[in-house]
Amino acid sequence: MSSLPFAAAGTANLDEAVGFTIPARSARGRVVRLGPLLDEILSAHDYPAPIARILSEAVTLTALLGAMLKDAGGQLTLQAQTEAGIVDLLVADYRGGELRGYVRFDEDRLSGVPHLPTLEALFGKGYLAITFDQAVSGERYQGIVPLEGSSLADAAQNFFSQSEQIPSLVRLAVNDTGHVAGGILVQHLPEGEEGRERLHTRLDHPEWEHVRILAETTKASELSDQDLPLDGLLWRLFHEEEEIRVLASIPLSKGCRCNFEHIRSVISRFPAEERAQMLGQDGFISVDCEFCSRVFPISQSDLSAEN
């Protein structure tokens, strides 16, 4: 952990999350920038530009939220779903620094929307669900809020204010030309974050107002600027503060947990009669992974080997 002031001459962070706290203001935050891993996630699907953009925002938001998990084996899942929207389902998750995501959408209906559609145009009336799974305790917590606002960042802010009652600011940015995305999350925790009850949390608390106004000056171009180190961005925003503690960065990578052995093991648990019904004309049980767009063909001999 280091503290500002420092020389803003670090490396430009790609596929990293950096945490920070502002002790005098009772604030904490995360800043994230994604590059190659985003290319990996998007390259598995031939998404149209509006869909690639909304998935990029979702994966960036998932990285911001997931990097807050104290349990190294914990998992965070973000899901946006509608009943009649162009986007039927959007899912992204984080576990141990690994990210993945995919979108299910109606391509015919998408052709009628502009290049930069609004959240409502894509989702209609829907909801945003954020689920925290703690590996050590086995506890699961889920918050659900209406999918409202002009962006996923707005929806995330609503989640924190309604479900968590934590004043928060979220900003997301995507550079379409280079598949680089960035985001910042800043929160006010006046009673600390080490398990104590947070009392007197107010959206208009003067300390929070000060931090929020500074954080709102973040430009989209700064969040997605490959040449601007993340600690350099924090310096631009908060250099007048008495102290900013910068936490160790968390490396991020694309990580889909599908593999042949796992899928074979799952299929082998089904009764023989059900496995027979799953067989295609080619004699294989084909299992699709939506996240990485791969098909795993499982043969009868494969299942025999498992048993």
mmCIF file of N, CA, C and O in Angstrom, residues 250-305:
data_model
loop_
_atom_site.group_PDB
_atom_site.id
_atom_site.type_symbol
_atom_site.label_atom_id
_atom_site.label_comp_id
_atom_site.label_asym_id
_atom_site.label_seq_id
_atom_site.Cartn_x
_atom_site.Cartn_y
_atom_site.Cartn_z
ATOM 1 N N ILE A 250 -4.778 -5.500 -8.527
ATOM 2 C CA ILE A 250 -5.250 -6.871 -8.728
ATOM 3 C C ILE A 250 -5.194 -7.175 -10.219
ATOM 4 O O ILE A 250 -5.870 -6.507 -11.014
ATOM 5 N N PRO A 251 -4.397 -8.152 -10.646
ATOM 6 C CA PRO A 251 -4.370 -8.501 -12.071
ATOM 7 C C PRO A 251 -5.663 -9.193 -12.480
ATOM 8 O O PRO A 251 -6.228 -9.992 -11.722
ATOM 9 N N LEU A 252 -6.148 -8.876 -13.655
ATOM 10 C CA LEU A 252 -7.402 -9.422 -14.163
ATOM 11 C C LEU A 252 -7.136 -10.208 -15.437
ATOM 12 O O LEU A 252 -6.259 -9.864 -16.225
ATOM 13 N N SER A 253 -7.927 -11.252 -15.649
ATOM 14 C CA SER A 253 -7.768 -12.061 -16.853
ATOM 15 C C SER A 253 -9.108 -12.649 -17.263
ATOM 16 O O SER A 253 -10.051 -12.684 -16.468
ATOM 17 N N LYS A 254 -9.173 -13.095 -18.515
ATOM 18 C CA LYS A 254 -10.369 -13.779 -18.992
ATOM 19 C C LYS A 254 -10.338 -15.205 -18.469
ATOM 20 O O LYS A 254 -9.328 -15.893 -18.580
ATOM 21 N N GLY A 255 -11.413 -15.657 -17.870
ATOM 22 C CA GLY A 255 -11.404 -16.999 -17.295
ATOM 23 C C GLY A 255 -12.743 -17.678 -17.392
ATOM 24 O O GLY A 255 -13.629 -17.425 -16.587
ATOM 25 N N CYS A 256 -12.916 -18.528 -18.405
ATOM 26 C CA CYS A 256 -14.135 -19.329 -18.497
ATOM 27 C C CYS A 256 -13.838 -20.673 -17.857
ATOM 28 O O CYS A 256 -12.804 -21.284 -18.129
ATOM 29 N N ARG A 257 -14.721 -21.142 -17.011
ATOM 30 C CA ARG A 257 -14.448 -22.344 -16.231
ATOM 31 C C ARG A 257 -14.942 -23.624 -16.890
ATOM 32 O O ARG A 257 -14.977 -24.687 -16.278
ATOM 33 N N CYS A 258 -15.312 -23.538 -18.159
ATOM 34 C CA CYS A 258 -15.730 -24.746 -18.865
ATOM 35 C C CYS A 258 -14.489 -25.521 -19.308
ATOM 36 O O CYS A 258 -13.478 -24.943 -19.689
ATOM 37 N N ASN A 259 -14.547 -26.826 -19.216
ATOM 38 C CA ASN A 259 -13.514 -27.683 -19.778
ATOM 39 C C ASN A 259 -14.101 -29.073 -19.977
ATOM 40 O O ASN A 259 -15.133 -29.434 -19.389
ATOM 41 N N PHE A 260 -13.439 -29.852 -20.794
ATOM 42 C CA PHE A 260 -13.971 -31.155 -21.182
ATOM 43 C C PHE A 260 -14.199 -32.057 -19.977
ATOM 44 O O PHE A 260 -15.258 -32.699 -19.846
ATOM 45 N N GLU A 261 -13.236 -32.113 -19.066
ATOM 46 C CA GLU A 261 -13.336 -33.018 -17.921
ATOM 47 C C GLU A 261 -14.521 -32.670 -17.033
ATOM 48 O O GLU A 261 -15.257 -33.560 -16.579
ATOM 49 N N HIS A 262 -14.706 -31.390 -16.791
ATOM 50 C CA HIS A 262 -15.822 -30.967 -15.924
ATOM 51 C C HIS A 262 -17.162 -31.308 -16.576
ATOM 52 O O HIS A 262 -18.058 -31.847 -15.914
ATOM 53 N N ILE A 263 -17.294 -30.997 -17.864
ATOM 54 C CA ILE A 263 -18.563 -31.249 -18.547
ATOM 55 C C ILE A 263 -18.849 -32.743 -18.624
ATOM 56 O O ILE A 263 -19.985 -33.192 -18.417
ATOM 57 N N ARG A 264 -17.820 -33.554 -18.917
ATOM 58 C CA ARG A 264 -18.008 -35.000 -18.948
ATOM 59 C C ARG A 264 -18.472 -35.517 -17.594
ATOM 60 O O ARG A 264 -19.370 -36.366 -17.498
ATOM 61 N N SER A 265 -17.892 -34.971 -16.524
ATOM 62 C CA SER A 265 -18.276 -35.394 -15.183
ATOM 63 C C SER A 265 -19.733 -35.065 -14.889
ATOM 64 O O SER A 265 -20.461 -35.879 -14.305
ATOM 65 N N VAL A 266 -20.183 -33.860 -15.304
ATOM 66 C CA VAL A 266 -21.575 -33.458 -15.076
ATOM 67 C C VAL A 266 -22.534 -34.355 -15.859
ATOM 68 O O VAL A 266 -23.542 -34.847 -15.316
ATOM 69 N N ILE A 267 -22.232 -34.603 -17.133
ATOM 70 C CA ILE A 267 -23.121 -35.422 -17.966
ATOM 71 C C ILE A 267 -23.202 -36.850 -17.437
ATOM 72 O O ILE A 267 -24.256 -37.490 -17.475
ATOM 73 N N SER A 268 -22.091 -37.361 -16.925
ATOM 74 C CA SER A 268 -22.063 -38.752 -16.451
ATOM 75 C C SER A 268 -22.983 -38.979 -15.255
ATOM 76 O O SER A 268 -23.349 -40.121 -14.957
ATOM 77 N N ARG A 269 -23.378 -37.912 -14.571
ATOM 78 C CA ARG A 269 -24.257 -38.050 -13.407
ATOM 79 C C ARG A 269 -25.722 -38.258 -13.784
ATOM 80 O O ARG A 269 -26.539 -38.638 -12.952
ATOM 81 N N PHE A 270 -26.062 -37.988 -15.039
ATOM 82 C CA PHE A 270 -27.439 -38.204 -15.481
ATOM 83 C C PHE A 270 -27.700 -39.698 -15.664
ATOM 84 O O PHE A 270 -26.785 -40.456 -16.035
ATOM 85 N N PRO A 271 -28.935 -40.151 -15.446
ATOM 86 C CA PRO A 271 -29.265 -41.566 -15.696
ATOM 87 C C PRO A 271 -29.014 -41.923 -17.168
ATOM 88 O O PRO A 271 -29.100 -41.062 -18.049
ATOM 89 N N ALA A 272 -28.738 -43.193 -17.420
ATOM 90 C CA ALA A 272 -28.418 -43.640 -18.774
ATOM 91 C C ALA A 272 -29.536 -43.320 -19.759
ATOM 92 O O ALA A 272 -29.286 -42.969 -20.918
ATOM 93 N N GLU A 273 -30.800 -43.415 -19.299
ATOM 94 C CA GLU A 273 -31.924 -43.149 -20.190
ATOM 95 C C GLU A 273 -31.923 -41.687 -20.651
ATOM 96 O O GLU A 273 -32.181 -41.379 -21.816
ATOM 97 N N GLU A 274 -31.624 -40.770 -19.714
ATOM 98 C CA GLU A 274 -31.603 -39.356 -20.070
ATOM 99 C C GLU A 274 -30.423 -39.035 -20.976
ATOM 100 O O GLU A 274 -30.534 -38.235 -21.896
ATOM 101 N N ARG A 275 -29.280 -39.680 -20.732
ATOM 102 C CA ARG A 275 -28.127 -39.465 -21.601
ATOM 103 C C ARG A 275 -28.426 -39.932 -23.012
ATOM 104 O O ARG A 275 -28.002 -39.297 -23.992
ATOM 105 N N ALA A 276 -29.173 -41.018 -23.142
ATOM 106 C CA ALA A 276 -29.521 -41.531 -24.470
ATOM 107 C C ALA A 276 -30.383 -40.531 -25.234
ATOM 108 O O ALA A 276 -30.243 -40.359 -26.454
ATOM 109 N N GLN A 277 -31.257 -39.832 -24.498
ATOM 110 C CA GLN A 277 -32.117 -38.836 -25.135
ATOM 111 C C GLN A 277 -31.337 -37.598 -25.559
ATOM 112 O O GLN A 277 -31.752 -36.874 -26.462
ATOM 113 N N MET A 278 -30.203 -37.348 -24.920
ATOM 114 C CA MET A 278 -29.377 -36.192 -25.259
ATOM 115 C C MET A 278 -28.547 -36.411 -26.521
ATOM 116 O O MET A 278 -28.072 -35.453 -27.126
ATOM 117 N N LEU A 279 -28.364 -37.654 -26.913
ATOM 118 C CA LEU A 279 -27.498 -37.957 -28.052
ATOM 119 C C LEU A 279 -28.029 -37.349 -29.340
ATOM 120 O O LEU A 279 -29.225 -37.441 -29.651
ATOM 121 N N GLY A 280 -27.144 -36.721 -30.109
ATOM 122 C CA GLY A 280 -27.509 -36.217 -31.429
ATOM 123 C C GLY A 280 -27.370 -37.302 -32.476
ATOM 124 O O GLY A 280 -26.930 -38.426 -32.180
ATOM 125 N N GLN A 281 -27.711 -36.982 -33.699
ATOM 126 C CA GLN A 281 -27.617 -37.953 -34.782
ATOM 127 C C GLN A 281 -26.176 -38.381 -35.041
ATOM 128 O O GLN A 281 -25.924 -39.450 -35.604
ATOM 129 N N ASP A 282 -25.236 -37.556 -34.652
ATOM 130 C CA ASP A 282 -23.825 -37.896 -34.853
ATOM 131 C C ASP A 282 -23.274 -38.782 -33.737
ATOM 132 O O ASP A 282 -22.101 -39.147 -33.742
ATOM 133 N N GLY A 283 -24.135 -39.127 -32.754
ATOM 134 C CA GLY A 283 -23.700 -40.000 -31.686
ATOM 135 C C GLY A 283 -23.020 -39.288 -30.527
ATOM 136 O O GLY A 283 -22.456 -39.940 -29.643
ATOM 137 N N PHE A 284 -23.071 -37.965 -30.525
ATOM 138 C CA PHE A 284 -22.435 -37.183 -29.466
ATOM 139 C C PHE A 284 -23.485 -36.371 -28.698
ATOM 140 O O PHE A 284 -24.512 -35.968 -29.253
ATOM 141 N N ILE A 285 -23.209 -36.121 -27.434
ATOM 142 C CA ILE A 285 -23.957 -35.146 -26.651
ATOM 143 C C ILE A 285 -23.183 -33.843 -26.754
ATOM 144 O O ILE A 285 -22.042 -33.746 -26.285
ATOM 145 N N SER A 286 -23.769 -32.856 -27.396
ATOM 146 C CA SER A 286 -23.077 -31.584 -27.615
ATOM 147 C C SER A 286 -23.488 -30.581 -26.542
ATOM 148 O O SER A 286 -24.682 -30.296 -26.378
ATOM 149 N N VAL A 287 -22.520 -30.068 -25.820
ATOM 150 C CA VAL A 287 -22.762 -29.106 -24.744
ATOM 151 C C VAL A 287 -22.131 -27.775 -25.135
ATOM 152 O O VAL A 287 -20.935 -27.697 -25.415
ATOM 153 N N ASP A 288 -22.960 -26.734 -25.181
ATOM 154 C CA ASP A 288 -22.481 -25.400 -25.540
ATOM 155 C C ASP A 288 -22.112 -24.606 -24.296
ATOM 156 O O ASP A 288 -22.798 -24.679 -23.269
ATOM 157 N N CYS A 289 -21.027 -23.824 -24.400
ATOM 158 C CA CYS A 289 -20.697 -22.844 -23.368
ATOM 159 C C CYS A 289 -21.013 -21.464 -23.928
ATOM 160 O O CYS A 289 -20.384 -21.027 -24.895
ATOM 161 N N GLU A 290 -21.996 -20.791 -23.343
ATOM 162 C CA GLU A 290 -22.398 -19.470 -23.834
ATOM 163 C C GLU A 290 -21.289 -18.444 -23.653
ATOM 164 O O GLU A 290 -21.152 -17.514 -24.440
ATOM 165 N N PHE A 291 -20.495 -18.596 -22.606
ATOM 166 C CA PHE A 291 -19.469 -17.597 -22.309
ATOM 167 C C PHE A 291 -18.348 -17.586 -23.352
ATOM 168 O O PHE A 291 -17.938 -16.523 -23.811
ATOM 169 N N CYS A 292 -17.839 -18.755 -23.704
ATOM 170 C CA CYS A 292 -16.697 -18.786 -24.620
ATOM 171 C C CYS A 292 -17.074 -19.257 -26.007
ATOM 172 O O CYS A 292 -16.214 -19.388 -26.881
ATOM 173 N N SER A 293 -18.364 -19.544 -26.236
ATOM 174 C CA SER A 293 -18.863 -19.926 -27.558
ATOM 175 C C SER A 293 -18.158 -21.180 -28.085
ATOM 176 O O SER A 293 -17.828 -21.279 -29.262
ATOM 177 N N ARG A 294 -17.943 -22.128 -27.186
ATOM 178 C CA ARG A 294 -17.340 -23.400 -27.577
ATOM 179 C C ARG A 294 -18.354 -24.518 -27.420
ATOM 180 O O ARG A 294 -19.257 -24.454 -26.583
ATOM 181 N N VAL A 295 -18.207 -25.550 -28.247
ATOM 182 C CA VAL A 295 -19.063 -26.726 -28.173
ATOM 183 C C VAL A 295 -18.200 -27.916 -27.758
ATOM 184 O O VAL A 295 -17.142 -28.163 -28.338
ATOM 185 N N PHE A 296 -18.666 -28.641 -26.749
ATOM 186 C CA PHE A 296 -17.946 -29.810 -26.255
ATOM 187 C C PHE A 296 -18.728 -31.067 -26.632
ATOM 188 O O PHE A 296 -19.803 -31.322 -26.080
ATOM 189 N N PRO A 297 -18.221 -31.864 -27.579
ATOM 190 C CA PRO A 297 -18.901 -33.108 -27.946
ATOM 191 C C PRO A 297 -18.491 -34.244 -27.001
ATOM 192 O O PRO A 297 -17.305 -34.545 -26.847
ATOM 193 N N ILE A 298 -19.469 -34.871 -26.352
ATOM 194 C CA ILE A 298 -19.219 -35.957 -25.412
ATOM 195 C C ILE A 298 -19.771 -37.245 -26.006
ATOM 196 O O ILE A 298 -20.958 -37.332 -26.346
ATOM 197 N N SER A 299 -18.906 -38.246 -26.149
ATOM 198 C CA SER A 299 -19.332 -39.518 -26.734
ATOM 199 C C SER A 299 -19.646 -40.530 -25.631
ATOM 200 O O SER A 299 -19.308 -40.328 -24.461
ATOM 201 N N GLN A 300 -20.290 -41.635 -26.042
ATOM 202 C CA GLN A 300 -20.587 -42.700 -25.086
ATOM 203 C C GLN A 300 -19.303 -43.267 -24.496
ATOM 204 O O GLN A 300 -19.234 -43.587 -23.306
ATOM 205 N N SER A 301 -18.258 -43.377 -25.313
ATOM 206 C CA SER A 301 -16.997 -43.901 -24.815
ATOM 207 C C SER A 301 -16.365 -42.967 -23.794
ATOM 208 O O SER A 301 -15.713 -43.399 -22.843
ATOM 209 N N ASP A 302 -16.554 -41.663 -23.989
ATOM 210 C CA ASP A 302 -16.068 -40.695 -23.007
ATOM 211 C C ASP A 302 -16.736 -40.913 -21.656
ATOM 212 O O ASP A 302 -16.076 -40.849 -20.599
ATOM 213 N N LEU A 303 -18.046 -41.164 -21.693
ATOM 214 C CA LEU A 303 -18.780 -41.364 -20.448
ATOM 215 C C LEU A 303 -18.405 -42.688 -19.798
ATOM 216 O O LEU A 303 -18.346 -42.789 -18.574
ATOM 217 N N SER A 304 -18.110 -43.694 -20.591
ATOM 218 C CA SER A 304 -17.665 -44.980 -20.058
ATOM 219 C C SER A 304 -16.337 -44.830 -19.340
ATOM 220 O O SER A 304 -16.096 -45.415 -18.281
ATOM 221 N N ALA A 305 -15.462 -44.000 -19.916
ATOM 222 C CA ALA A 305 -14.158 -43.770 -19.306
ATOM 223 C C ALA A 305 -14.308 -43.054 -17.962
ATOM 224 O O ALA A 305 -13.555 -43.294 -17.032
#
